[in-house]
Structures are given as C-alpha cells and as structure tokens.
C-alpha cells in the first residue's frame, strides 16, 4: 500500500486562507478619519454644459456607522451645486453625519443621472460582522 | 505693531476654533463657511408680511412643506413642536417658519389653522407661485407636483434649515431626526 501523497501547496493555501479569514474577522475596522470626502472640481459645470459626460461622485456612496459615517462634500466649482436640497456655493463644503444605518436617496446635480444613494452600514462590531463587512467591501470595489 | 496685532490674531484664532468645534458638534449637516440665509418676504400666516431678516436674534428653523401632506410634513411639524416644548424657556429664542410649496391651496388662514394644532408660535408663509418658487430656488429646495385635479400631492425636499441668530444658513437637518437632536443643535447654536 502506497502512503498518501503529500501536497504541501494545498496545506499552505488552506493555512493562508484561514489566516486571511481570521484577520478579516478579528482585526478591528478602522480608517484615519470618519469623513468620506468628495470634491466637485472646478470646471465641472462648464464641462457638462459643453456636452461632456462628467461623473464626479459615485452613484452609490457606502459609509459605516462609528467608523466612516460622515459625508463631506466640497464644491470647488465656480457655480453653485445642488446636493439633495443642499445648495452649495462655490468654495463651500457640506458635512453630513449619519447616525442610523439605512439607505438614503438624494437628488444631486453633480451627477449626470441626477441621483445619488448613500448606504450607511451598521458598525461591524463582532468577528462575523467584520468578516461580512470586509467581504461586502471587496465586492463593492470590484463591482 | 506686533503687540497691537496679537489680540486681534488671538480673537480670529478663537473664533475659528469655536466655529470648527460647532461644525463638529452638530448632528445636522453643516455648511462651511456658513453663507447668508437668502432673505424673503411672503405673506405670513398671522396676516403680516413674513420677512426672514426680521428674526435676527433668534435661531430660525426653516421648513418647506404643505398642509395636505400626509406623511412627511406631519412628522416634521410634530418633531419641531416637541423640540420647541423640550427647549423650555430657550424656546422663546427660536422661531419655526414653515413655507408652503403649495401656494395654490395653502392660504394664510389654512396655514395658521394647521400650524396652530402643532404649536401656536409657528409661523407659516405663502405667496404667489412665482414668489414661492423663487424662495425655493434660493435654498435649493425641490417641489414636484404629482397627479392632476384638486387631489394632487407634492414631492418635496424634507430637510429643515437651521439659521443662526446672525442670519447665517449654518446647517440642515435631514428628515428622520428626533426632537432631541434638534434640541441639541439649537442649544449649540444658541450658545
């Protein structure tokens, strides 16, 4: 009877996968700042008026309570911009904190579509939630 | 020269620090720098002209809506009324102004009746369609008529604007916040 063949690479991959899962589950999620900043650059309105398709802000912005839960918009353009009912003057910023996990719809003239959705996730405060949060984040980045 | 400038620089620095702290402290969305709140003059629900700049010295909570609104406005007005009650004596330094997005149906009398059921100190404002549209535009408020005939609805912005005692448009509170959040932010702005 022949002894089973050892496949060290399978063991190595399994260990690495387990380590990655353990890291994703047990390492606390943190960012340098709780603010997620977006800038409407100078010339956005002019480029749009010239017929160019200009997408500055993503159609979906993802925030997480307790970690990154403040939306910071800066209007660096020469004309006022509307974010939701918020009329931002040139050079003005708007800082919007969120305290409830939910999905928020806003009208936004900085978007060609005129719409923006802010999805606020609950704080990933347990290993399972951290794992789910990180997995979801990977899918969102890839998508 | 340096000695003379030092107190001035200290004042500017203190003012900037206080402003930054205020921005961080509010639960509402905050504009930085705060701009002058666009002034308006419309017909008040008390029969007198309603001019925003006459409320300098008070914190103004400015809301847009209409009396036939069945879901958003009743909640907003109830929350504002509760916040006003919770403020106690400080409530006298706060004025709630409710501008209609439906001037076709909302007369001054109708606004007065509706607002009185929430808080008799609330003041409503109405005017011509053009007048009210101009006010909405200056604040970036949207309002879209849905349906036809007399039984129409209006989809409108549901934020409440927070205007400081010196007439600056400092912040806006998204729909869904509780009365305590208003009490918190008003207290910050009053102090």
Short mmCIF file of C-alpha atoms in Angstrom, two decimals, chain B residues 7-125:
data_model
loop_
_atom_site.label_atom_id
_atom_site.label_comp_id
_atom_site.label_asym_id
_atom_site.label_seq_id
_atom_site.Cartn_x
_atom_site.Cartn_y
_atom_site.Cartn_z
CA UNK B 7 -5.13 90.42 20.46
CA UNK B 8 -6.72 90.62 17.01
CA UNK B 9 -4.99 87.41 15.88
CA UNK B 10 -5.98 85.73 19.13
CA UNK B 11 -9.63 86.71 18.52
CA UNK B 12 -9.53 85.39 14.95
CA UNK B 13 -7.98 82.12 16.10
CA UNK B 14 -10.50 81.73 18.90
CA UNK B 15 -13.36 82.43 16.50
CA UNK B 16 -12.04 79.85 14.01
CA UNK B 17 -11.60 77.28 16.76
CA UNK B 18 -15.14 77.90 18.04
CA UNK B 19 -16.54 77.60 14.52
CA UNK B 20 -14.69 74.33 13.90
CA UNK B 21 -16.00 72.97 17.21
CA UNK B 22 -19.55 73.99 16.24
CA UNK B 23 -19.23 72.23 12.89
CA UNK B 24 -18.09 69.03 14.60
CA UNK B 25 -20.70 69.25 17.35
CA UNK B 26 -23.87 69.49 15.30
CA UNK B 27 -25.95 66.46 14.44
CA UNK B 28 -27.28 68.22 11.35
CA UNK B 29 -25.43 68.60 8.07
CA UNK B 30 -23.22 71.68 8.33
CA UNK B 31 -22.20 74.27 5.74
CA UNK B 32 -18.73 75.67 5.98
CA UNK B 33 -18.38 78.55 5.65
CA UNK B 34 -21.96 79.44 6.51
CA UNK B 35 -23.48 81.81 3.97
CA UNK B 36 -26.08 84.49 4.48
CA UNK B 37 -29.52 82.86 4.55
CA UNK B 38 -31.41 84.13 1.49
CA UNK B 39 -33.93 86.68 2.69
CA UNK B 40 -37.56 86.54 1.61
CA UNK B 41 -40.76 88.46 2.12
CA UNK B 42 -44.01 86.49 1.78
CA UNK B 43 -47.47 86.57 3.32
CA UNK B 44 -47.38 85.32 6.91
CA UNK B 45 -49.99 83.05 8.44
CA UNK B 46 -50.55 85.75 11.08
CA UNK B 47 -51.67 88.16 8.38
CA UNK B 48 -48.50 90.26 8.48
CA UNK B 49 -45.63 90.15 5.97
CA UNK B 50 -43.22 87.37 6.84
CA UNK B 51 -39.68 88.64 6.38
CA UNK B 52 -36.85 86.32 7.39
CA UNK B 53 -34.40 89.08 8.30
CA UNK B 54 -36.83 90.36 10.96
CA UNK B 55 -35.98 87.27 13.02
CA UNK B 56 -32.34 88.22 13.56
CA UNK B 57 -31.52 87.45 17.17
CA UNK B 58 -33.40 84.16 17.09
CA UNK B 59 -32.40 80.76 15.76
CA UNK B 60 -34.75 80.08 12.85
CA UNK B 61 -35.82 76.58 11.85
CA UNK B 62 -37.00 76.86 8.27
CA UNK B 63 -39.09 74.03 6.82
CA UNK B 64 -40.80 73.65 3.45
CA UNK B 65 -43.99 71.63 3.03
CA UNK B 66 -47.73 71.82 2.52
CA UNK B 67 -50.75 71.32 4.72
CA UNK B 68 -52.24 68.48 2.64
CA UNK B 69 -49.03 66.45 3.00
CA UNK B 70 -49.96 63.16 4.63
CA UNK B 71 -46.65 61.58 5.55
CA UNK B 72 -43.54 63.80 5.78
CA UNK B 73 -44.85 67.20 6.96
CA UNK B 74 -46.94 65.95 9.90
CA UNK B 75 -43.87 64.14 11.25
CA UNK B 76 -41.59 67.13 10.74
CA UNK B 77 -44.03 69.53 12.41
CA UNK B 78 -44.68 67.17 15.32
CA UNK B 79 -40.93 66.73 15.89
CA UNK B 80 -40.35 70.50 15.74
CA UNK B 81 -43.22 71.12 18.17
CA UNK B 82 -41.82 68.55 20.59
CA UNK B 83 -38.34 70.06 20.32
CA UNK B 84 -39.77 73.50 20.95
CA UNK B 85 -41.52 72.26 24.10
CA UNK B 86 -38.39 70.49 25.30
CA UNK B 87 -36.38 73.68 24.97
CA UNK B 88 -38.48 75.27 27.70
CA UNK B 89 -37.52 78.88 28.30
CA UNK B 90 -34.95 78.75 25.48
CA UNK B 91 -37.84 78.18 23.08
CA UNK B 92 -38.52 81.91 23.05
CA UNK B 93 -35.20 82.36 21.25
CA UNK B 94 -36.27 80.02 18.45
CA UNK B 95 -38.69 80.63 15.59
CA UNK B 96 -40.11 77.89 13.38
CA UNK B 97 -41.05 79.11 9.90
CA UNK B 98 -42.96 76.80 7.59
CA UNK B 99 -43.13 77.87 3.94
CA UNK B 100 -45.66 76.23 1.71
CA UNK B 101 -44.68 74.50 -1.52
CA UNK B 102 -48.39 74.51 -2.43
CA UNK B 103 -49.46 78.16 -2.55
CA UNK B 104 -52.40 77.18 -4.75
CA UNK B 105 -54.18 75.50 -1.82
CA UNK B 106 -52.34 76.84 1.24
CA UNK B 107 -53.84 80.19 2.15
CA UNK B 108 -52.51 82.13 5.15
CA UNK B 109 -55.63 81.11 7.10
CA UNK B 110 -55.21 77.42 6.26
CA UNK B 111 -51.56 77.53 7.29
CA UNK B 112 -52.49 79.23 10.55
CA UNK B 113 -55.07 76.57 11.41
CA UNK B 114 -52.74 73.69 10.61
CA UNK B 115 -49.72 75.11 12.42
CA UNK B 116 -51.76 76.03 15.50
CA UNK B 117 -52.56 72.36 16.00
CA UNK B 118 -48.84 71.70 16.44
CA UNK B 119 -47.58 74.87 18.10
CA UNK B 120 -49.24 78.30 18.08
CA UNK B 121 -45.87 80.06 17.86
CA UNK B 122 -45.07 78.51 14.47
CA UNK B 123 -45.42 80.90 11.55
CA UNK B 124 -46.37 79.86 8.05
CA UNK B 125 -45.66 81.63 4.81
#
